Amino acid sequence: MSLTATEPTLAQPVPIKRLLSLDTLRGFDMFWIMGGDEIFYALAKTTTWGWAAFMADQFTHPEWNGFRFYDLIFPLFLFMAGVSTPFSVGSRLEKGDEKGPLARKIITRGITLVIFGIIYNNGLFVKPIEEIRFCSVLGRIGLAGMFAQLIYLYASERAQYVWFFGILLGYWAALMLIPVPGCGAGVLTLECSLPGYVDRLLVPGKLYLTVHDPEGLLSTIPAICNALLGIYAGTILRNAMRRPEEKIQALVGLGVIFFILGWLWNMVFPVNKNLWTSSFVLVTGGCSLGLLALFYWIIDVKRYQKWTILFTVIGMNSILIYLAVLIINFEHIADFFFGGLIHQLSSEPLKAVLTVAGMILMKWLFLYILYQKKIFLRV
């Protein structure tokens, strides 16, 4: 891992000059993680506005089955990691790089993200193993992205399709047919699901939900398909033989098909983020394809690009800002600069929104300084 101003490498989502839309979409995704969602929470708490309550609800996760906008943020990030792969790994293969060294780099960076995820969950201080949460968001990004890139590296295009549908169907079969002791087969509840049982059996330390971890071992397997779908989308966008309009049509068409198939599958295999069900993969994959097509059309085809700086500075250092909150108290910094002014305001909604906006601004300025100096986190 290093901070560098040189060309980024390949394991995590990286800045790709040919696709400004990808960096912008990644920044849009990370904007909600770095505090954008709190604007709606603040408005919902301080007003009676119905739309604010609706939006705040969309930035929460369903208790178990179901889907809200907030459920898209994580799989969209995985999807974008896949989109960058044909540009990074594919270009290196075309230059004659051997697969072995590339595979070692992919594996090393995947493991590095797993380690970063453990640190993010537990801090820098050593704890007893039973108090450590080993599963993490970064760990899932690292493992799912790693396996998807290895499949891209060694499997033919046709074989990649087999991997994609084989994983989704195999995961469905496993959850419906393999019995869990004391519960039986096909019971998709918090206490009785197969992923939760595997977590309790194999994962050391503590689980996020005590009997289940939403970033657990078994449920990481279908997440590979979000990255594989991103790889397919990146292959479409990298194809110089296709016109931009054809690329957009392909992305939108496939997105609509997957979105519909996901909700049809939901009737027998519920859309569930905690279990990362196959139907969840298709629904989020369809949404991801649609968003990528929209950003690509606006930014890379229509060339409306002046506004993209708001998100690209976030997208080009997405992992860094995710980790930075461990050592930088942006809320304290924002309060230092804006607290006195904000506290003098009489409007509670305005105070709440400006408090959140100040924190986001501090994070953005931190990333903008790094962006200006061309410093990006390489993992």
PDB file of N, CA and C in Angstrom, residues 197-261:
ATOM      1  N   TYR A 197     -25.333 -19.825   9.663  1.00  0.00           N
ATOM      2  CA  TYR A 197     -24.785 -21.048  10.264  1.00  0.00           C
ATOM      3  C   TYR A 197     -23.311 -21.209   9.911  1.00  0.00           C
ATOM      4  N   VAL A 198     -22.955 -20.949   8.655  1.00  0.00           N
ATOM      5  CA  VAL A 198     -21.548 -21.033   8.237  1.00  0.00           C
ATOM      6  C   VAL A 198     -20.707 -20.005   8.984  1.00  0.00           C
ATOM      7  N   ASP A 199     -21.249 -18.807   9.156  1.00  0.00           N
ATOM      8  CA  ASP A 199     -20.523 -17.772   9.915  1.00  0.00           C
ATOM      9  C   ASP A 199     -20.254 -18.240  11.340  1.00  0.00           C
ATOM     10  N   ARG A 200     -21.272 -18.768  11.992  1.00  0.00           N
ATOM     11  CA  ARG A 200     -21.101 -19.223  13.375  1.00  0.00           C
ATOM     12  C   ARG A 200     -20.124 -20.387  13.468  1.00  0.00           C
ATOM     13  N   LEU A 201     -20.066 -21.177  12.422  1.00  0.00           N
ATOM     14  CA  LEU A 201     -19.225 -22.370  12.416  1.00  0.00           C
ATOM     15  C   LEU A 201     -17.765 -22.046  12.121  1.00  0.00           C
ATOM     16  N   LEU A 202     -17.527 -21.092  11.196  1.00  0.00           N
ATOM     17  CA  LEU A 202     -16.178 -20.902  10.665  1.00  0.00           C
ATOM     18  C   LEU A 202     -15.523 -19.563  10.998  1.00  0.00           C
ATOM     19  N   VAL A 203     -16.313 -18.522  11.232  1.00  0.00           N
ATOM     20  CA  VAL A 203     -15.735 -17.195  11.431  1.00  0.00           C
ATOM     21  C   VAL A 203     -15.332 -17.016  12.887  1.00  0.00           C
ATOM     22  N   PRO A 204     -14.058 -16.706  13.151  1.00  0.00           N
ATOM     23  CA  PRO A 204     -13.649 -16.450  14.539  1.00  0.00           C
ATOM     24  C   PRO A 204     -14.151 -15.090  15.011  1.00  0.00           C
ATOM     25  N   GLY A 205     -14.003 -14.832  16.294  1.00  0.00           N
ATOM     26  CA  GLY A 205     -14.400 -13.534  16.825  1.00  0.00           C
ATOM     27  C   GLY A 205     -15.906 -13.369  16.883  1.00  0.00           C
ATOM     28  N   LYS A 206     -16.368 -12.118  16.762  1.00  0.00           N
ATOM     29  CA  LYS A 206     -17.796 -11.830  16.894  1.00  0.00           C
ATOM     30  C   LYS A 206     -18.414 -11.534  15.537  1.00  0.00           C
ATOM     31  N   LEU A 207     -19.708 -11.760  15.452  1.00  0.00           N
ATOM     32  CA  LEU A 207     -20.474 -11.454  14.256  1.00  0.00           C
ATOM     33  C   LEU A 207     -21.280 -10.185  14.484  1.00  0.00           C
ATOM     34  N   TYR A 208     -21.519  -9.433  13.435  1.00  0.00           N
ATOM     35  CA  TYR A 208     -22.172  -8.134  13.551  1.00  0.00           C
ATOM     36  C   TYR A 208     -23.564  -8.250  14.154  1.00  0.00           C
ATOM     37  N   LEU A 209     -24.309  -9.293  13.761  1.00  0.00           N
ATOM     38  CA  LEU A 209     -25.658  -9.505  14.277  1.00  0.00           C
ATOM     39  C   LEU A 209     -25.705 -10.696  15.229  1.00  0.00           C
ATOM     40  N   THR A 210     -24.621 -10.970  15.885  1.00  0.00           N
ATOM     41  CA  THR A 210     -24.483 -12.024  16.900  1.00  0.00           C
ATOM     42  C   THR A 210     -24.564 -13.429  16.304  1.00  0.00           C
ATOM     43  N   VAL A 211     -25.653 -13.733  15.587  1.00  0.00           N
ATOM     44  CA  VAL A 211     -25.804 -15.066  14.994  1.00  0.00           C
ATOM     45  C   VAL A 211     -25.593 -15.048  13.484  1.00  0.00           C
ATOM     46  N   HIS A 212     -25.285 -13.868  12.948  1.00  0.00           N
ATOM     47  CA  HIS A 212     -25.149 -13.720  11.490  1.00  0.00           C
ATOM     48  C   HIS A 212     -24.338 -12.460  11.212  1.00  0.00           C
ATOM     49  N   ASP A 213     -23.552 -12.511  10.139  1.00  0.00           N
ATOM     50  CA  ASP A 213     -22.821 -11.308   9.723  1.00  0.00           C
ATOM     51  C   ASP A 213     -23.181 -10.979   8.284  1.00  0.00           C
ATOM     52  N   PRO A 214     -23.674  -9.757   8.013  1.00  0.00           N
ATOM     53  CA  PRO A 214     -24.060  -9.402   6.639  1.00  0.00           C
ATOM     54  C   PRO A 214     -22.892  -9.398   5.663  1.00  0.00           C
ATOM     55  N   GLU A 215     -21.664  -9.372   6.170  1.00  0.00           N
ATOM     56  CA  GLU A 215     -20.477  -9.484   5.307  1.00  0.00           C
ATOM     57  C   GLU A 215     -19.752 -10.803   5.566  1.00  0.00           C
ATOM     58  N   GLY A 216     -20.513 -11.849   5.870  1.00  0.00           N
ATOM     59  CA  GLY A 216     -19.937 -13.136   6.223  1.00  0.00           C
ATOM     60  C   GLY A 216     -19.330 -13.885   5.053  1.00  0.00           C
ATOM     61  N   LEU A 217     -18.857 -15.095   5.330  1.00  0.00           N
ATOM     62  CA  LEU A 217     -18.104 -15.875   4.348  1.00  0.00           C
ATOM     63  C   LEU A 217     -18.965 -16.329   3.171  1.00  0.00           C
ATOM     64  N   LEU A 218     -20.009 -17.094   3.450  1.00  0.00           N
ATOM     65  CA  LEU A 218     -20.783 -17.701   2.372  1.00  0.00           C
ATOM     66  C   LEU A 218     -21.471 -16.656   1.507  1.00  0.00           C
ATOM     67  N   SER A 219     -21.987 -15.610   2.127  1.00  0.00           N
ATOM     68  CA  SER A 219     -22.699 -14.585   1.359  1.00  0.00           C
ATOM     69  C   SER A 219     -21.762 -13.691   0.553  1.00  0.00           C
ATOM     70  N   THR A 220     -20.446 -13.868   0.723  1.00  0.00           N
ATOM     71  CA  THR A 220     -19.491 -13.154  -0.129  1.00  0.00           C
ATOM     72  C   THR A 220     -19.430 -13.768  -1.516  1.00  0.00           C
ATOM     73  N   ILE A 221     -19.772 -15.056  -1.619  1.00  0.00           N
ATOM     74  CA  ILE A 221     -19.679 -15.747  -2.913  1.00  0.00           C
ATOM     75  C   ILE A 221     -20.579 -15.116  -3.972  1.00  0.00           C
ATOM     76  N   PRO A 222     -21.877 -14.882  -3.721  1.00  0.00           N
ATOM     77  CA  PRO A 222     -22.682 -14.238  -4.762  1.00  0.00           C
ATOM     78  C   PRO A 222     -22.272 -12.803  -5.054  1.00  0.00           C
ATOM     79  N   ALA A 223     -21.592 -12.142  -4.101  1.00  0.00           N
ATOM     80  CA  ALA A 223     -21.121 -10.776  -4.351  1.00  0.00           C
ATOM     81  C   ALA A 223     -20.093 -10.747  -5.474  1.00  0.00           C
ATOM     82  N   ILE A 224     -19.427 -11.871  -5.717  1.00  0.00           N
ATOM     83  CA  ILE A 224     -18.504 -11.963  -6.853  1.00  0.00           C
ATOM     84  C   ILE A 224     -19.233 -11.615  -8.146  1.00  0.00           C
ATOM     85  N   CYS A 225     -20.517 -11.987  -8.210  1.00  0.00           N
ATOM     86  CA  CYS A 225     -21.284 -11.761  -9.439  1.00  0.00           C
ATOM     87  C   CYS A 225     -21.540 -10.284  -9.697  1.00  0.00           C
ATOM     88  N   ASN A 226     -21.646  -9.457  -8.654  1.00  0.00           N
ATOM     89  CA  ASN A 226     -21.767  -8.011  -8.872  1.00  0.00           C
ATOM     90  C   ASN A 226     -20.534  -7.479  -9.573  1.00  0.00           C
ATOM     91  N   ALA A 227     -19.357  -7.965  -9.146  1.00  0.00           N
ATOM     92  CA  ALA A 227     -18.113  -7.539  -9.788  1.00  0.00           C
ATOM     93  C   ALA A 227     -18.000  -8.119 -11.195  1.00  0.00           C
ATOM     94  N   LEU A 228     -18.428  -9.366 -11.390  1.00  0.00           N
ATOM     95  CA  LEU A 228     -18.394  -9.971 -12.724  1.00  0.00           C
ATOM     96  C   LEU A 228     -19.299  -9.212 -13.692  1.00  0.00           C
ATOM     97  N   LEU A 229     -20.454  -8.782 -13.209  1.00  0.00           N
ATOM     98  CA  LEU A 229     -21.348  -7.998 -14.056  1.00  0.00           C
ATOM     99  C   LEU A 229     -20.700  -6.667 -14.421  1.00  0.00           C
ATOM    100  N   GLY A 230     -19.970  -6.080 -13.474  1.00  0.00           N
ATOM    101  CA  GLY A 230     -19.230  -4.862 -13.770  1.00  0.00           C
ATOM    102  C   GLY A 230     -18.157  -5.096 -14.820  1.00  0.00           C
ATOM    103  N   ILE A 231     -17.501  -6.248 -14.739  1.00  0.00           N
ATOM    104  CA  ILE A 231     -16.489  -6.594 -15.745  1.00  0.00           C
ATOM    105  C   ILE A 231     -17.121  -6.669 -17.137  1.00  0.00           C
ATOM    106  N   TYR A 232     -18.311  -7.271 -17.210  1.00  0.00           N
ATOM    107  CA  TYR A 232     -19.000  -7.350 -18.500  1.00  0.00           C
ATOM    108  C   TYR A 232     -19.344  -5.946 -19.010  1.00  0.00           C
ATOM    109  N   ALA A 233     -19.809  -5.074 -18.107  1.00  0.00           N
ATOM    110  CA  ALA A 233     -20.125  -3.702 -18.500  1.00  0.00           C
ATOM    111  C   ALA A 233     -18.869  -2.961 -18.962  1.00  0.00           C
ATOM    112  N   GLY A 234     -17.753  -3.172 -18.245  1.00  0.00           N
ATOM    113  CA  GLY A 234     -16.507  -2.536 -18.644  1.00  0.00           C
ATOM    114  C   GLY A 234     -16.025  -3.025 -19.993  1.00  0.00           C
ATOM    115  N   THR A 235     -16.242  -4.308 -20.294  1.00  0.00           N
ATOM    116  CA  THR A 235     -15.868  -4.860 -21.594  1.00  0.00           C
ATOM    117  C   THR A 235     -16.670  -4.201 -22.709  1.00  0.00           C
ATOM    118  N   ILE A 236     -17.955  -3.964 -22.441  1.00  0.00           N
ATOM    119  CA  ILE A 236     -18.786  -3.268 -23.432  1.00  0.00           C
ATOM    120  C   ILE A 236     -18.259  -1.860 -23.672  1.00  0.00           C
ATOM    121  N   LEU A 237     -17.970  -1.135 -22.604  1.00  0.00           N
ATOM    122  CA  LEU A 237     -17.531   0.258 -22.745  1.00  0.00           C
ATOM    123  C   LEU A 237     -16.152   0.362 -23.382  1.00  0.00           C
ATOM    124  N   ARG A 238     -15.326  -0.656 -23.196  1.00  0.00           N
ATOM    125  CA  ARG A 238     -13.961  -0.623 -23.743  1.00  0.00           C
ATOM    126  C   ARG A 238     -13.910  -1.043 -25.216  1.00  0.00           C
ATOM    127  N   ASN A 239     -14.988  -1.585 -25.719  1.00  0.00           N
ATOM    128  CA  ASN A 239     -15.036  -2.078 -27.095  1.00  0.00           C
ATOM    129  C   ASN A 239     -15.069  -0.906 -28.071  1.00  0.00           C
ATOM    130  N   ALA A 240     -13.960  -0.688 -28.746  1.00  0.00           N
ATOM    131  CA  ALA A 240     -13.851   0.444 -29.656  1.00  0.00           C
ATOM    132  C   ALA A 240     -14.682   0.252 -30.921  1.00  0.00           C
ATOM    133  N   MET A 241     -15.130  -0.964 -31.184  1.00  0.00           N
ATOM    134  CA  MET A 241     -15.903  -1.244 -32.390  1.00  0.00           C
ATOM    135  C   MET A 241     -17.374  -0.851 -32.232  1.00  0.00           C
ATOM    136  N   ARG A 242     -17.808  -0.613 -31.002  1.00  0.00           N
ATOM    137  CA  ARG A 242     -19.202  -0.234 -30.766  1.00  0.00           C
ATOM    138  C   ARG A 242     -19.352   1.269 -30.646  1.00  0.00           C
ATOM    139  N   ARG A 243     -20.402   1.800 -31.237  1.00  0.00           N
ATOM    140  CA  ARG A 243     -20.708   3.215 -31.079  1.00  0.00           C
ATOM    141  C   ARG A 243     -21.228   3.473 -29.668  1.00  0.00           C
ATOM    142  N   PRO A 244     -21.030   4.685 -29.134  1.00  0.00           N
ATOM    143  CA  PRO A 244     -21.507   4.989 -27.782  1.00  0.00           C
ATOM    144  C   PRO A 244     -22.992   4.690 -27.589  1.00  0.00           C
ATOM    145  N   GLU A 245     -23.801   4.975 -28.603  1.00  0.00           N
ATOM    146  CA  GLU A 245     -25.235   4.716 -28.485  1.00  0.00           C
ATOM    147  C   GLU A 245     -25.514   3.230 -28.325  1.00  0.00           C
ATOM    148  N   GLU A 246     -24.757   2.400 -29.026  1.00  0.00           N
ATOM    149  CA  GLU A 246     -24.927   0.949 -28.914  1.00  0.00           C
ATOM    150  C   GLU A 246     -24.533   0.464 -27.521  1.00  0.00           C
ATOM    151  N   LYS A 247     -23.481   1.045 -26.975  1.00  0.00           N
ATOM    152  CA  LYS A 247     -23.045   0.672 -25.636  1.00  0.00           C
ATOM    153  C   LYS A 247     -24.127   1.006 -24.608  1.00  0.00           C
ATOM    154  N   ILE A 248     -24.713   2.188 -24.737  1.00  0.00           N
ATOM    155  CA  ILE A 248     -25.758   2.606 -23.799  1.00  0.00           C
ATOM    156  C   ILE A 248     -26.969   1.694 -23.921  1.00  0.00           C
ATOM    157  N   GLN A 249     -27.357   1.368 -25.151  1.00  0.00           N
ATOM    158  CA  GLN A 249     -28.493   0.477 -25.355  1.00  0.00           C
ATOM    159  C   GLN A 249     -28.245  -0.888 -24.729  1.00  0.00           C
ATOM    160  N   ALA A 250     -27.016  -1.394 -24.878  1.00  0.00           N
ATOM    161  CA  ALA A 250     -26.682  -2.700 -24.303  1.00  0.00           C
ATOM    162  C   ALA A 250     -26.752  -2.661 -22.782  1.00  0.00           C
ATOM    163  N   LEU A 251     -26.205  -1.604 -22.172  1.00  0.00           N
ATOM    164  CA  LEU A 251     -26.218  -1.488 -20.711  1.00  0.00           C
ATOM    165  C   LEU A 251     -27.642  -1.351 -20.178  1.00  0.00           C
ATOM    166  N   VAL A 252     -28.416  -0.481 -20.791  1.00  0.00           N
ATOM    167  CA  VAL A 252     -29.791  -0.249 -20.330  1.00  0.00           C
ATOM    168  C   VAL A 252     -30.644  -1.499 -20.533  1.00  0.00           C
ATOM    169  N   GLY A 253     -30.526  -2.110 -21.704  1.00  0.00           N
ATOM    170  CA  GLY A 253     -31.319  -3.304 -21.997  1.00  0.00           C
ATOM    171  C   GLY A 253     -31.040  -4.423 -21.023  1.00  0.00           C
ATOM    172  N   LEU A 254     -29.754  -4.684 -20.783  1.00  0.00           N
ATOM    173  CA  LEU A 254     -29.390  -5.739 -19.843  1.00  0.00           C
ATOM    174  C   LEU A 254     -29.821  -5.369 -18.430  1.00  0.00           C
ATOM    175  N   GLY A 255     -29.700  -4.100 -18.083  1.00  0.00           N
ATOM    176  CA  GLY A 255     -30.106  -3.655 -16.751  1.00  0.00           C
ATOM    177  C   GLY A 255     -31.583  -3.879 -16.503  1.00  0.00           C
ATOM    178  N   VAL A 256     -32.409  -3.547 -17.478  1.00  0.00           N
ATOM    179  CA  VAL A 256     -33.856  -3.742 -17.346  1.00  0.00           C
ATOM    180  C   VAL A 256     -34.185  -5.226 -17.205  1.00  0.00           C
ATOM    181  N   ILE A 257     -33.538  -6.058 -18.019  1.00  0.00           N
ATOM    182  CA  ILE A 257     -33.785  -7.506 -17.960  1.00  0.00           C
ATOM    183  C   ILE A 257     -33.423  -8.056 -16.593  1.00  0.00           C
ATOM    184  N   PHE A 258     -32.248  -7.702 -16.088  1.00  0.00           N
ATOM    185  CA  PHE A 258     -31.816  -8.211 -14.782  1.00  0.00           C
ATOM    186  C   PHE A 258     -32.711  -7.696 -13.660  1.00  0.00           C
ATOM    187  N   PHE A 259     -33.107  -6.443 -13.740  1.00  0.00           N
ATOM    188  CA  PHE A 259     -33.969  -5.867 -12.704  1.00  0.00           C
ATOM    189  C   PHE A 259     -35.299  -6.625 -12.641  1.00  0.00           C
ATOM    190  N   ILE A 260     -35.890  -6.899 -13.796  1.00  0.00           N
ATOM    191  CA  ILE A 260     -37.161  -7.627 -13.838  1.00  0.00           C
ATOM    192  C   ILE A 260     -36.971  -9.066 -13.367  1.00  0.00           C
ATOM    193  N   LEU A 261     -35.910  -9.732 -13.837  1.00  0.00           N
ATOM    194  CA  LEU A 261     -35.649 -11.106 -13.424  1.00  0.00           C
ATOM    195  C   LEU A 261     -35.426 -11.201 -11.916  1.00  0.00           C
TER     196      LEU A 261
END
